[in-house]
XYZ file of C-alpha atoms in Angstrom:
592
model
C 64.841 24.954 121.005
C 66.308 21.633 119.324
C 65.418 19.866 116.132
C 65.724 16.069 116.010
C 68.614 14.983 114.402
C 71.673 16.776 113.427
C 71.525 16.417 109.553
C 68.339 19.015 108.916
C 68.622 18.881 105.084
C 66.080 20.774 102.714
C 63.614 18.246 101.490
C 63.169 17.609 98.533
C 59.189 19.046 98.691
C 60.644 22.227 99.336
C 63.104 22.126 96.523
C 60.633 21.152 93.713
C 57.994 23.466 95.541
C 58.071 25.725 92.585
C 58.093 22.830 89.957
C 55.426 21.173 91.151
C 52.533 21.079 88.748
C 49.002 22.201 90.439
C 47.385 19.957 93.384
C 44.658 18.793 90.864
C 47.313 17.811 88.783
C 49.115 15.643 90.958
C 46.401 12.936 91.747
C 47.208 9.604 91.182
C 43.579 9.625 88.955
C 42.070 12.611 87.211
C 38.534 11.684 84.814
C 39.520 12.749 81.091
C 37.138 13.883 78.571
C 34.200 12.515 78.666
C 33.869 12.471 81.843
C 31.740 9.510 84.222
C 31.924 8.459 87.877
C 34.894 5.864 87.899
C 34.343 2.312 88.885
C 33.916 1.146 92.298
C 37.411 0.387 93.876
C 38.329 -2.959 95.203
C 37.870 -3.268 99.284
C 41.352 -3.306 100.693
C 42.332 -6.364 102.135
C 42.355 -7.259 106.207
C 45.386 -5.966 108.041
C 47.250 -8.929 109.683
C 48.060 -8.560 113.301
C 51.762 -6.846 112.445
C 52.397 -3.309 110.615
C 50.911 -4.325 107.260
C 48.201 -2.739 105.669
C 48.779 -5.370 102.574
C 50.663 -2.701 100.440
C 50.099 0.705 99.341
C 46.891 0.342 97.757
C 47.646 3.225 95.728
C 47.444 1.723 91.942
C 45.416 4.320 90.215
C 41.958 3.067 89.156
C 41.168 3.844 85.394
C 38.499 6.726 84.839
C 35.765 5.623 82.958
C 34.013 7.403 80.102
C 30.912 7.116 78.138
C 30.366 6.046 75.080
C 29.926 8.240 72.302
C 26.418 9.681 71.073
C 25.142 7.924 68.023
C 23.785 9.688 65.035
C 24.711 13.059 65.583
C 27.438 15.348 65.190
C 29.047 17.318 67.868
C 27.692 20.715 66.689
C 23.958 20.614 66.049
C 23.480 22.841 62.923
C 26.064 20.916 60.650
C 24.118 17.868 58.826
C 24.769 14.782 60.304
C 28.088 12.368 58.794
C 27.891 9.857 56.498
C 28.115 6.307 57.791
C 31.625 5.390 58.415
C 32.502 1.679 58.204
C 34.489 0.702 61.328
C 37.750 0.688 61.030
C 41.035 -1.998 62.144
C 42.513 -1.845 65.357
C 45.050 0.625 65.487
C 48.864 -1.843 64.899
C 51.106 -0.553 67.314
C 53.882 0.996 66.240
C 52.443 1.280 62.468
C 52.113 4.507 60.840
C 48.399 3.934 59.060
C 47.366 7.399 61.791
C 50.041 9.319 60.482
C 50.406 11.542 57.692
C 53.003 10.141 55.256
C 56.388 12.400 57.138
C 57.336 11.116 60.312
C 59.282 13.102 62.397
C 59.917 10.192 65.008
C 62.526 7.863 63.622
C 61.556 4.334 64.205
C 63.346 2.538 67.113
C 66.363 0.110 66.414
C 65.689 -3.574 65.159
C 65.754 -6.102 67.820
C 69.039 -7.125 66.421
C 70.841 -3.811 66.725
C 69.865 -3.437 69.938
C 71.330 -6.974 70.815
C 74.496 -5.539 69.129
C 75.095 -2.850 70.233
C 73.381 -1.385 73.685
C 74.786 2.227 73.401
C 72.513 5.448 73.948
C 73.350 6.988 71.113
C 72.118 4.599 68.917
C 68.507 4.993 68.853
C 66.044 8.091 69.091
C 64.532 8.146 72.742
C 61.154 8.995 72.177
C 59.354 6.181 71.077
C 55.775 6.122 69.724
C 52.859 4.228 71.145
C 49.385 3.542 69.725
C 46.507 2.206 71.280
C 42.307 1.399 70.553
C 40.689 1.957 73.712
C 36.806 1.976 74.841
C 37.375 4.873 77.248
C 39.945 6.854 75.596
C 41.448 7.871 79.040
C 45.196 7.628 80.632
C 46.434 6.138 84.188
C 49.032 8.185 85.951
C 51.278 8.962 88.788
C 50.783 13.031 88.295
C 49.584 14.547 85.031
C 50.778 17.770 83.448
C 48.313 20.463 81.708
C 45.643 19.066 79.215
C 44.849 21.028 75.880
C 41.701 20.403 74.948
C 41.631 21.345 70.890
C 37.938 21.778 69.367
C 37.326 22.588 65.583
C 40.533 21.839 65.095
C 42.502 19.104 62.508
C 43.130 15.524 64.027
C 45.695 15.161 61.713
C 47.137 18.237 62.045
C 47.104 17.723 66.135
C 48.572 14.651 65.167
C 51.508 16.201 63.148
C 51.978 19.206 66.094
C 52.196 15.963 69.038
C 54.832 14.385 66.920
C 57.030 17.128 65.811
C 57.176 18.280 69.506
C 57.934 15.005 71.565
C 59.509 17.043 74.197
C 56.166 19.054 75.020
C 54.049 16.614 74.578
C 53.161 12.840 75.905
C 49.626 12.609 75.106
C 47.234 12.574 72.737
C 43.136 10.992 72.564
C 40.584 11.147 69.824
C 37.316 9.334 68.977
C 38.324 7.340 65.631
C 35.739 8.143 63.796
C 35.811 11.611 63.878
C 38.850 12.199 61.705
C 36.283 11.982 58.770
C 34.067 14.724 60.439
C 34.081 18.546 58.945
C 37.328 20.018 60.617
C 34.549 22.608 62.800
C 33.264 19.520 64.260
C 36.747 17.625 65.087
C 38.087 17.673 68.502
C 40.972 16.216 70.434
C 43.393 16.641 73.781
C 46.469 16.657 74.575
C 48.615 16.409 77.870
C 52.098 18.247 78.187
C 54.807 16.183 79.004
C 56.061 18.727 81.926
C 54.431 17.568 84.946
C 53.038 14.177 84.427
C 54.408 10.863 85.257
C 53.955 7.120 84.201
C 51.324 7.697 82.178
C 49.412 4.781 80.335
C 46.600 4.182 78.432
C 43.858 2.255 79.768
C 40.464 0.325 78.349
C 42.959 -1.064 75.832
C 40.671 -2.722 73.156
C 41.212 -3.891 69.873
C 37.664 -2.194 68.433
C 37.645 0.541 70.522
C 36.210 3.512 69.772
C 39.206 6.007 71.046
C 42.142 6.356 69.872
C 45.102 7.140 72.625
C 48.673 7.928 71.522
C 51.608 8.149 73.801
C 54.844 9.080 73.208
C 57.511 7.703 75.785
C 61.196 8.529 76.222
C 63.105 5.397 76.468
C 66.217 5.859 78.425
C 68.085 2.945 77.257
C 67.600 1.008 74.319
C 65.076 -2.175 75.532
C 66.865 -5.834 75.344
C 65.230 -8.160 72.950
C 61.867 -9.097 73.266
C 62.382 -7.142 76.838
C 63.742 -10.195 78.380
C 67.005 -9.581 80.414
C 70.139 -11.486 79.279
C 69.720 -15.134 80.848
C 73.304 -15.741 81.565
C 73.446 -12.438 83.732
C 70.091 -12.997 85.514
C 70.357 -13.102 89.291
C 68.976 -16.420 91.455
C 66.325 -14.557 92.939
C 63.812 -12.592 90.364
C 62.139 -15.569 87.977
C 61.082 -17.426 91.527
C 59.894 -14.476 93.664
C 56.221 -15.339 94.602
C 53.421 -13.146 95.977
C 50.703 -14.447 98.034
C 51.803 -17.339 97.269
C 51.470 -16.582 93.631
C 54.391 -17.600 91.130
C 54.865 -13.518 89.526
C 56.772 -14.311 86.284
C 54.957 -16.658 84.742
C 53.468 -16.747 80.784
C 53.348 -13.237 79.882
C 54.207 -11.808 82.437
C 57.494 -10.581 82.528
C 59.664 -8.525 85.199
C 60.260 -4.837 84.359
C 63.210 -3.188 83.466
C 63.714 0.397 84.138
C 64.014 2.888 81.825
C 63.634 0.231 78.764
C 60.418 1.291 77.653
C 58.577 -1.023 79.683
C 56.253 1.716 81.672
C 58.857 2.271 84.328
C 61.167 5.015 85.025
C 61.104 6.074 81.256
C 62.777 9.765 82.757
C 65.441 11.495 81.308
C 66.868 12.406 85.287
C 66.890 8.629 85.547
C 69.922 7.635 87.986
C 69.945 4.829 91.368
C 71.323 7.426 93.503
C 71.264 11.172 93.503
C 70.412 13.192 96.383
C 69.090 10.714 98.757
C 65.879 11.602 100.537
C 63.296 10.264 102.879
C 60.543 11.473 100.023
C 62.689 8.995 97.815
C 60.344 6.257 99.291
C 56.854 5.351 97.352
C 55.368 2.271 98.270
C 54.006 -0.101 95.858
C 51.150 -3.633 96.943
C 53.688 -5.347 99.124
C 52.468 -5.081 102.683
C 56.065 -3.960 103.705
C 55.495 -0.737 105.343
C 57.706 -1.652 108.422
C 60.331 -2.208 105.831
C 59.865 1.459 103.639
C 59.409 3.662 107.020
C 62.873 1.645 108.057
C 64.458 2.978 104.665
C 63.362 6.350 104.853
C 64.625 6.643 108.370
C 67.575 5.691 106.868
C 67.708 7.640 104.197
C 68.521 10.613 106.598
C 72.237 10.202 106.586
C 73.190 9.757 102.860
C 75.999 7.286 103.845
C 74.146 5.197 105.385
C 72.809 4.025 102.156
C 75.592 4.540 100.028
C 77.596 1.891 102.483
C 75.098 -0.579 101.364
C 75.357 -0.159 97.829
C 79.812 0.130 98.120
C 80.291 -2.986 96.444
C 78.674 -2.119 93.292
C 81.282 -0.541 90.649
C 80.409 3.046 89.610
C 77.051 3.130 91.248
C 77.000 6.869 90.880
C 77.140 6.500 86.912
C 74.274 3.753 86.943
C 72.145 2.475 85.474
C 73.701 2.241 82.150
C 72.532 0.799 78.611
C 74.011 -1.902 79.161
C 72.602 -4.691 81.433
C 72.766 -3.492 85.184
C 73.972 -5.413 87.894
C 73.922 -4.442 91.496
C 75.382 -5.719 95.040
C 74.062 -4.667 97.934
C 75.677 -5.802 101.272
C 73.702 -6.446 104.112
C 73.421 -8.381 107.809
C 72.834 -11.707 108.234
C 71.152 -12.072 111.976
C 72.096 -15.726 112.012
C 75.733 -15.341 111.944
C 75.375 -10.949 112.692
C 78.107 -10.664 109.688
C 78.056 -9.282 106.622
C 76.570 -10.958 103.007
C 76.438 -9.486 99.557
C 73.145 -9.987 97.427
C 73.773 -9.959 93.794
C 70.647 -8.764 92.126
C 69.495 -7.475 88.562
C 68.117 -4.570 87.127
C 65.117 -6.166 86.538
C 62.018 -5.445 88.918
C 58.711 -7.125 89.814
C 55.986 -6.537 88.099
C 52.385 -6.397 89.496
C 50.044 -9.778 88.127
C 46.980 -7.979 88.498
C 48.107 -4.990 86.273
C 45.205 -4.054 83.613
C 47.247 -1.331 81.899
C 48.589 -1.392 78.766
C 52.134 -0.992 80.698
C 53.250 -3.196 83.116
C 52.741 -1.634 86.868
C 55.396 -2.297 89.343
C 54.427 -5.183 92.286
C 56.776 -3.456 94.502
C 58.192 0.552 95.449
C 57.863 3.051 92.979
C 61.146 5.160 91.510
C 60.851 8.673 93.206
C 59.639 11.699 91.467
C 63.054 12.908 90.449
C 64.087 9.255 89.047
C 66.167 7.571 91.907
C 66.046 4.217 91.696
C 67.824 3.134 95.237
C 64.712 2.417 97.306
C 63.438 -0.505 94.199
C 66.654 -1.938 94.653
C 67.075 -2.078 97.923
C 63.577 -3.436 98.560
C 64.211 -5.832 96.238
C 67.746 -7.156 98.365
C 66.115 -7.201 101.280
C 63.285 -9.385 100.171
C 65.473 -11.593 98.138
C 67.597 -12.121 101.540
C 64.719 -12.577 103.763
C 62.918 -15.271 101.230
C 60.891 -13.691 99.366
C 57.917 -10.987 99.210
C 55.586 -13.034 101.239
C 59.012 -13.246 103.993
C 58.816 -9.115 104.303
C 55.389 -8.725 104.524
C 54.555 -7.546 107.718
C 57.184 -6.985 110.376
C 58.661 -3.818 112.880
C 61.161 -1.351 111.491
C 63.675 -2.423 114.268
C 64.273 -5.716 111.693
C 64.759 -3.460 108.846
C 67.170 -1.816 111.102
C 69.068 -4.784 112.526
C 69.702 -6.037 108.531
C 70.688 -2.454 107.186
C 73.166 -1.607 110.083
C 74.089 -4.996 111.803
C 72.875 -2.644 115.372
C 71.613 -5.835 117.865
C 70.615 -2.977 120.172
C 66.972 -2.523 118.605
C 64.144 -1.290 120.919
C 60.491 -1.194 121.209
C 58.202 0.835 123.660
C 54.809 -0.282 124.061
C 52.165 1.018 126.162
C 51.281 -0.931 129.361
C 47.255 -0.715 129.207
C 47.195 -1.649 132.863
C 49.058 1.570 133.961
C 49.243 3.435 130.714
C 52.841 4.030 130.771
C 55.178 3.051 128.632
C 57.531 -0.227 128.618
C 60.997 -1.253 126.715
C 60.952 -4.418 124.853
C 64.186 -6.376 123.135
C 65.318 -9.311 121.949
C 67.187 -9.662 124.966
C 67.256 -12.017 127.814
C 67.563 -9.698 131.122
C 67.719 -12.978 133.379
C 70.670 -14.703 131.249
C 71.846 -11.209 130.090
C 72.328 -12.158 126.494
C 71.017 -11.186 123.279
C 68.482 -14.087 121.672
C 69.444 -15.776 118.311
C 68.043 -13.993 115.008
C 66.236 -14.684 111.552
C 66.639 -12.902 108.682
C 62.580 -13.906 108.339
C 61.088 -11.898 110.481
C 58.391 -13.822 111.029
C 60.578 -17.019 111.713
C 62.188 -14.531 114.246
C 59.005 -13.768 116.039
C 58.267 -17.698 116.262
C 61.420 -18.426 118.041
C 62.170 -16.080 120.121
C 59.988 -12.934 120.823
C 61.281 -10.462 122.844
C 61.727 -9.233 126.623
C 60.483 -6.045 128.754
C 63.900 -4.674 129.928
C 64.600 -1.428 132.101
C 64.916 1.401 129.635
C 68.380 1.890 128.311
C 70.702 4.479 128.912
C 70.755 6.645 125.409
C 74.992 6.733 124.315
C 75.854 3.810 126.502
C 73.673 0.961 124.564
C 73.663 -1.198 128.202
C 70.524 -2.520 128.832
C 70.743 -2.289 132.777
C 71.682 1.712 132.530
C 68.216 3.243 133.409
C 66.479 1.995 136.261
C 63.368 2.961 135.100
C 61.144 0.348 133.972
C 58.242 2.455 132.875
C 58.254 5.782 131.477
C 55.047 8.605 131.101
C 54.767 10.285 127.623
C 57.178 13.312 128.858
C 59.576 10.802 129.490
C 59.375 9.137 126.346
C 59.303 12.491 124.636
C 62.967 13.476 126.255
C 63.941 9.729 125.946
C 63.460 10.037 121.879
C 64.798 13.791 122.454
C 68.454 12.381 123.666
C 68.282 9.630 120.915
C 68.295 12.512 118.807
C 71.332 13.868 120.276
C 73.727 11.093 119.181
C 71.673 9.928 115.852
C 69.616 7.042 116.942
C 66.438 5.998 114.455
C 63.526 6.556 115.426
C 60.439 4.860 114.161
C 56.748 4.587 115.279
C 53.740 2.227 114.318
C 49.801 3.673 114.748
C 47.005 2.490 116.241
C 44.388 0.061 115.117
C 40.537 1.075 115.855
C 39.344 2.896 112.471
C 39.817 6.286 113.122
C 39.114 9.242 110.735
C 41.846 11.440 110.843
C 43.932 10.562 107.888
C 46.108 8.156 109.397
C 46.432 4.409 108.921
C 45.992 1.903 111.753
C 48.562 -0.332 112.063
C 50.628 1.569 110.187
C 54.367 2.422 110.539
C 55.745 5.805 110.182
C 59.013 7.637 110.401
C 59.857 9.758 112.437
C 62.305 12.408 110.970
C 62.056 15.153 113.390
C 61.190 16.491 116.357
C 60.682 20.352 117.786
C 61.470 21.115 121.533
C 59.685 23.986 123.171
C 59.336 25.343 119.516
C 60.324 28.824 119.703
C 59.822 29.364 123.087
C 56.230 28.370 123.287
C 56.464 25.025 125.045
C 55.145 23.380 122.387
C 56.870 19.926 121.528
C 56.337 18.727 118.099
C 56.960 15.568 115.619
C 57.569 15.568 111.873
C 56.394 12.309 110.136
C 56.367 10.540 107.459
C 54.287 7.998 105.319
C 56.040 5.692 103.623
C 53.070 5.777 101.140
C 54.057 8.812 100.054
C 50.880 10.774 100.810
C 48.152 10.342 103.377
C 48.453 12.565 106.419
C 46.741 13.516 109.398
C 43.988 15.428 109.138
C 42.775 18.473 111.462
C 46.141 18.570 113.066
C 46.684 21.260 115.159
C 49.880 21.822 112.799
C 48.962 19.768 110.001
C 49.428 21.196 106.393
C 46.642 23.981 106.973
C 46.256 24.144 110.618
C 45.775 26.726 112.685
C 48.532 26.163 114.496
C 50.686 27.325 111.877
C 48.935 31.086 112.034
C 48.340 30.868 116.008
C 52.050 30.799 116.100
C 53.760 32.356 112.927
C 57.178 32.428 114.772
C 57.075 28.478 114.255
C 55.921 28.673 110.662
C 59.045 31.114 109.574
C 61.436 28.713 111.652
C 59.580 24.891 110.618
C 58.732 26.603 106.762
C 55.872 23.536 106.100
C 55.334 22.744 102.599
C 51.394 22.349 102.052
C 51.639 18.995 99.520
C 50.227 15.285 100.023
C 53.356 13.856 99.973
C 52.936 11.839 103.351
C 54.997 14.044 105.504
C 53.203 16.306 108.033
C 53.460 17.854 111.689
C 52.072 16.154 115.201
C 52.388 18.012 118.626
C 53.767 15.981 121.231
C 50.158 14.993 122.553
C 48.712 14.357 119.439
C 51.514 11.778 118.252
C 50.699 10.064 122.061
C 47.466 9.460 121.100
C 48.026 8.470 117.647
C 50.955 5.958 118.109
C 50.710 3.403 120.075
C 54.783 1.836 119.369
C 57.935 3.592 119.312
C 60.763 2.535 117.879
C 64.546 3.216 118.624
C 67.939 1.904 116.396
C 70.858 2.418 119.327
C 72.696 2.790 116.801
C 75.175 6.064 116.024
C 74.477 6.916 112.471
C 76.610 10.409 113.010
C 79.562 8.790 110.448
C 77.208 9.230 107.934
C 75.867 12.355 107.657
C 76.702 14.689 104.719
C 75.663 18.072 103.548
């Protein structure tokens, strides 16, 4: 038995296994009190003919709630309230909800922060106040909710701000503060275990009242706009859909500043580099994000693309953070640096009452790599609309400056498989290259060529000119064996079992004759960060896994929706429909 690719590191799953709050705590969307059916989600949008499925998809719709019973109390035998006259909208940042002590100092003036952009300077947990008509919270994951009946509001409101570091949330009905304390009631949500959290049904006379307290990494910069003279060329023009982003008041997000994104204490760019470091935000760039977390296998690999920025392992700092990342131009197949800025896109059809990122998330444990990178790449391509759609081999050609990309395709007329390239077989030379990949495919397309011969990157080497599934099987095998990339992209067709046509994947792993069963098997990934197949023979809770318990104690699968899961041989076959191979040896870059 032989696992695909030599650098078999412990994901990152397994190490927070234990950490990991409850699965009905880690939905991206979980009702609060009171509860209602949430609204009807938008239809996602047509898939274009490449790898796209128009982004991620995966911004959390707000639960809804109903609106409060009028007239009477929450317990029937009390006697009903007096009438309470309605009162303002709740100024953020004021103290009028507060009893008179505050134990969170107020955050530095706009001018102090323009002085001086040092940590230490300001308290990091920063108070937010909102009126809302639903009284309910967006998130990534949420951690335990408290729910507090016949209890003080303003003494739940002194506990949640004494004790920032155990708790982020706190909801009310505004009214009730004037009720008899027997009747009061309120929630809160424990910091441990939730992520970007944000209020939501912001409204002015709304009924709810829904406090947050964030940790602010850094200090923000004045009015949250990014020094001008440091900004990069790229970030106030990017478009989307043809849509100008930044315009009015919409401004780009910087991390860690308060502004809804990567307000987490372990923020850093790069730590321990993962493929589960990838999240995918509403860019249709799948192609590119299962091309990163390929790469993210050999740690080097990415840290060679971020060498020409100074002390990346002690960024970001406070402050402003500037960041090269050096990658291929096809044109010319050498090497140019993109200067880019801390700041990241922000989504224009956000209805929070924080910002929501346009493109890939942070990971769980605060990297920040992947949003960067992304962000290069697009900038160097021309833009969002440039990288959306495409095939990982691109991704692959940019990141490593490998020409020997590859592509097998299924011949429907014999139903084995082909080897396509951007290579001429008749004039025996490599065709010219975009960066665009969709200038690329205008231009030149690419060429069925005999198989290659894995180690030798010729494309004459293999005689073979089409190969049956066993053969592509051992054919991805001996990629493995000198640390090619392998990629794959789905199917289109609707089917049901938790994949996503015309999707690409990673493929981070592979099994041969696990165990000594003759069983062949695939580990995947989604560059969504969840979604997996479903009734898998070896999927998360498939029997496979208790058929064969010597596989389970050697494989150790993680049961999580975190987009990774197990194919046999046969099922990936009938799943995938395009495999693809970087000839590239990535064995220099592999660390423990």
């Amino acid at each position: 038995m032989k696992l695909f690719g030599k650098k078999k590191k412990k994901d990152k799953k397994e190490k927070e296994a234990e950490e990991e709050p409850p699965p009905e705590q880690q939905e991206e969307q979980q009702e609060q009190t009171p509860p209602s059916p949430p609204p009807p989600a938008e239809e996602a949008e047509e898939l274009p003919p490449n790898e796209d499925n128009g982004g991620a998809n995966d911004e959390p719709e707000p639960a809804a709630a109903a609106p409060p019973e009028s007239g009477e109390p929450a317990a029937a035998p009390a006697p009903p309230p007096p009438p309470v006259k309605a009162e303002p909208p709740i100024p953020e940042g004021s103290g009028d909800e507060f009893l008179l002590q505050d134990p969170i100092p107020p955050l530095v003036t706009e001018k102090e922060a323009a002085e001086n952009l040092d940590p230490s300077c300001f308290p990091r947990y920063v108070l937010k106040q909102y009126r809302s008509s639903t009284g309910t919270f967006e998130f990534r994951t949420r951690g335990k909710e408290v729910q507090k009946n016949g209890k003080s509001i303003l003494k739940g409101m002194k506990e949640f701000k004494a004790h920032p570091e155990k708790w982020i949330g706190m909801t009310y009905q505004v009214s009730m503060k004037q009720w008899p304390t027997k009747e009061q009631e309120y929630f809160l949500i424990e910091r441990k275990g939730t992520q970007q959290l944000a209020a939501t049904g912001i409204d002015p006379k709304g009924w709810m009242a829904v406090l947050i307290i964030e940790y602010q990494h850094f200090p923000p910069f004045p009015n949250n706009d990014f020094p001008m003279e440091l900004r990069d060329k790229y970030t106030d023009d990017f478009s989307h859909k043809g849509r100008l982003l930044h315009s009015g008041s919409l401004k780009p997000i910087c991390p860690g500043r308060g502004m809804g994104c990567a307000d987490n204490p372990l923020l850093k760019v790069i730590g321990d580099i993962d493929p589960s470091d990838i999240h995918q935000g509403q860019v249709g760039d799948c192609w590119l994000l299962s091309a990163i977390s390929a790469i993210a296998e050999f740690d080097g690999a990415v840290k060679k693309l971020f060498r020409k920025t100074p002390n990346i392992d002690e960024m970001p700092r406070a402050s402003p953070n500037i960041y090269t990342v050096t990658l291929w131009d096809l044109p010319t197949w050498k090497e140019v640096d993109i200067v880019i800025d801390e700041r990241l896109c922000a989504n224009p059809n956000t209805t929070y009452s924080t910002s929501t990122l346009l493109s890939s998330k942070p990971s769980v444990d605060g990297e920040m790599w992947v949003c960067y990178l992304e962000k290069a790449i697009a900038a160097h391509c021309g833009g969002w609309d440039a990288i959306t759609g495409g095939q990982c081999v691109h991704a692959w050609a940019i990141m490593t400056g490998c020409r020997h990309q590859y592509t097998f395709m299924r011949n429907a007329a014999t139903n084995k498989w082909q080897c396509w390239a951007r290579y001429n077989p008749h004039k025996k030379q490599w065709l010219p290259m975009e960066n665009d990949v969709h200038k690329c495919d205008n231009v030149t397309g690419v060429w069925p060529i005999p198989f290659f011969t894995v180690g030798d990157n010729t494309e004459t080497g293999d005689t073979k000119n089409e190969m049956t599934d066993a053969q592509v099987f051992d054919k991805m095998f001996a990629c493995d064996q000198v640390n090619y990339i392998v990629g794959a992209g789905s199917k289109g067709g609707g089917t049901d079992e938790g994949m996503v046509d015309n999707h690409a994947y990673t493929v981070i792993e592979a099994v041969k004759d696990a165990c000594g069963t003759g069983i062949d098997l695939f580990k995947v990934r989604n560059p969504w960060g969840k979604g997996e197949i479903e009734d898998g023979e070896f999927d998360d809770d498939g029997p496979g896994w208790d058929k064969y318990p010597q596989i389970k104690a050697l494989l150790n699968p993680v049961v999580a929706d975190d987009g990774i899961f197990w194919v046999t041989k046969e099922e990936f076959f009938d799943f995938f429909k395009t495999v693809y191979i970087s000839a590239s040896n990535m064995t220099e870059f592999l660390e423990d």
